[in-house]
Amino acid sequence: MAREELTRLTGNGSGNCDNKDCPNVYRAADGSFVVQGTADTTFQPPGGEGLVRIPERVLREAVRALGW
């Protein structure tokens, strides 16, 4: 899946994102979410999965963008 196929829910003008690559939440066409953040190594997830850490404000912004 290419980034262009995702709807960006966060980071559209707020914060200090020089390259627009801050932690973000995206929505995929199938209704699932893609989260971009700092890789986290708190524990090893199952194969094919990964952990990312995002600030609470990013998640709140995504919820507002969805109107929830």
PDB file of C-alpha atoms in Angstrom:
ATOM      1  CA  MET A   1       0.000   0.000   0.000  1.00  0.00           C
ATOM      2  CA  ALA A   2       1.353   3.423  -0.904  1.00  0.00           C
ATOM      3  CA  ARG A   3       1.103   6.447   1.361  1.00  0.00           C
ATOM      4  CA  GLU A   4      -1.017   8.154  -1.304  1.00  0.00           C
ATOM      5  CA  GLU A   5      -3.720   5.516  -0.741  1.00  0.00           C
ATOM      6  CA  LEU A   6      -4.156   6.572   2.901  1.00  0.00           C
ATOM      7  CA  THR A   7      -6.215   9.411   4.362  1.00  0.00           C
ATOM      8  CA  ARG A   8      -4.068  11.418   6.753  1.00  0.00           C
ATOM      9  CA  LEU A   9      -5.988  12.222   9.952  1.00  0.00           C
ATOM     10  CA  THR A  10      -3.273  14.111  11.844  1.00  0.00           C
ATOM     11  CA  GLY A  11      -0.354  16.454  11.340  1.00  0.00           C
ATOM     12  CA  ASN A  12      -2.026  18.709   8.809  1.00  0.00           C
ATOM     13  CA  GLY A  13      -0.470  21.970   9.872  1.00  0.00           C
ATOM     14  CA  SER A  14      -0.058  21.631  13.615  1.00  0.00           C
ATOM     15  CA  GLY A  15       3.213  20.929  15.354  1.00  0.00           C
ATOM     16  CA  ASN A  16       6.778  21.226  14.131  1.00  0.00           C
ATOM     17  CA  CYS A  17       6.904  18.909  11.127  1.00  0.00           C
ATOM     18  CA  ASP A  18       9.611  20.128   8.769  1.00  0.00           C
ATOM     19  CA  ASN A  19       9.247  17.193   6.374  1.00  0.00           C
ATOM     20  CA  LYS A  20       5.627  16.340   7.262  1.00  0.00           C
ATOM     21  CA  ASP A  21       6.933  13.115   8.823  1.00  0.00           C
ATOM     22  CA  CYS A  22       5.897  13.597  12.437  1.00  0.00           C
ATOM     23  CA  PRO A  23       3.968  10.870  14.264  1.00  0.00           C
ATOM     24  CA  ASN A  24       0.674  10.515  12.391  1.00  0.00           C
ATOM     25  CA  VAL A  25      -2.451   8.412  12.118  1.00  0.00           C
ATOM     26  CA  TYR A  26      -3.798   7.436   8.705  1.00  0.00           C
ATOM     27  CA  ARG A  27      -7.005   5.665   7.672  1.00  0.00           C
ATOM     28  CA  ALA A  28      -6.930   2.981   4.981  1.00  0.00           C
ATOM     29  CA  ALA A  29      -9.707   2.351   2.464  1.00  0.00           C
ATOM     30  CA  ASP A  30     -10.752  -0.801   4.356  1.00  0.00           C
ATOM     31  CA  GLY A  31     -11.366   1.259   7.531  1.00  0.00           C
ATOM     32  CA  SER A  32      -8.223   0.128   9.346  1.00  0.00           C
ATOM     33  CA  PHE A  33      -5.620   2.524  10.691  1.00  0.00           C
ATOM     34  CA  VAL A  34      -1.923   2.947   9.997  1.00  0.00           C
ATOM     35  CA  VAL A  35       0.090   4.622  12.747  1.00  0.00           C
ATOM     36  CA  GLN A  36       3.447   6.289  12.142  1.00  0.00           C
ATOM     37  CA  GLY A  37       5.637   6.958  15.129  1.00  0.00           C
ATOM     38  CA  THR A  38       8.884   6.229  16.876  1.00  0.00           C
ATOM     39  CA  ALA A  39       9.793   2.532  16.886  1.00  0.00           C
ATOM     40  CA  ASP A  40       9.292   1.099  20.369  1.00  0.00           C
ATOM     41  CA  THR A  41      11.148  -1.870  21.809  1.00  0.00           C
ATOM     42  CA  THR A  42       9.224  -2.322  25.073  1.00  0.00           C
ATOM     43  CA  PHE A  43       8.478  -5.942  24.094  1.00  0.00           C
ATOM     44  CA  GLN A  44       8.771  -8.131  21.017  1.00  0.00           C
ATOM     45  CA  PRO A  45       5.406  -8.381  19.214  1.00  0.00           C
ATOM     46  CA  PRO A  46       4.441 -11.439  17.141  1.00  0.00           C
ATOM     47  CA  GLY A  47       5.991 -11.823  13.689  1.00  0.00           C
ATOM     48  CA  GLY A  48       4.620  -9.404  11.120  1.00  0.00           C
ATOM     49  CA  GLU A  49       3.642  -6.838  13.757  1.00  0.00           C
ATOM     50  CA  GLY A  50       5.434  -3.800  15.126  1.00  0.00           C
ATOM     51  CA  LEU A  51       5.161  -1.304  17.953  1.00  0.00           C
ATOM     52  CA  VAL A  52       5.203   2.459  17.559  1.00  0.00           C
ATOM     53  CA  ARG A  53       4.958   5.193  20.157  1.00  0.00           C
ATOM     54  CA  ILE A  54       2.870   8.294  19.429  1.00  0.00           C
ATOM     55  CA  PRO A  55       1.995  11.254  21.655  1.00  0.00           C
ATOM     56  CA  GLU A  56      -1.514  11.325  23.139  1.00  0.00           C
ATOM     57  CA  ARG A  57      -2.210  14.579  21.279  1.00  0.00           C
ATOM     58  CA  VAL A  58      -1.813  12.750  17.946  1.00  0.00           C
ATOM     59  CA  LEU A  59      -4.407  10.136  18.905  1.00  0.00           C
ATOM     60  CA  ARG A  60      -6.793  12.851  20.155  1.00  0.00           C
ATOM     61  CA  GLU A  61      -6.356  14.733  16.867  1.00  0.00           C
ATOM     62  CA  ALA A  62      -7.223  11.569  14.912  1.00  0.00           C
ATOM     63  CA  VAL A  63     -10.372  11.035  17.002  1.00  0.00           C
ATOM     64  CA  ARG A  64     -11.452  14.640  16.361  1.00  0.00           C
ATOM     65  CA  ALA A  65     -10.781  14.272  12.621  1.00  0.00           C
ATOM     66  CA  LEU A  66     -13.124  11.255  12.575  1.00  0.00           C
ATOM     67  CA  GLY A  67     -15.822  13.127  14.518  1.00  0.00           C
ATOM     68  CA  TRP A  68     -15.914  10.566  17.317  1.00  0.00           C
TER      69      TRP A  68
END
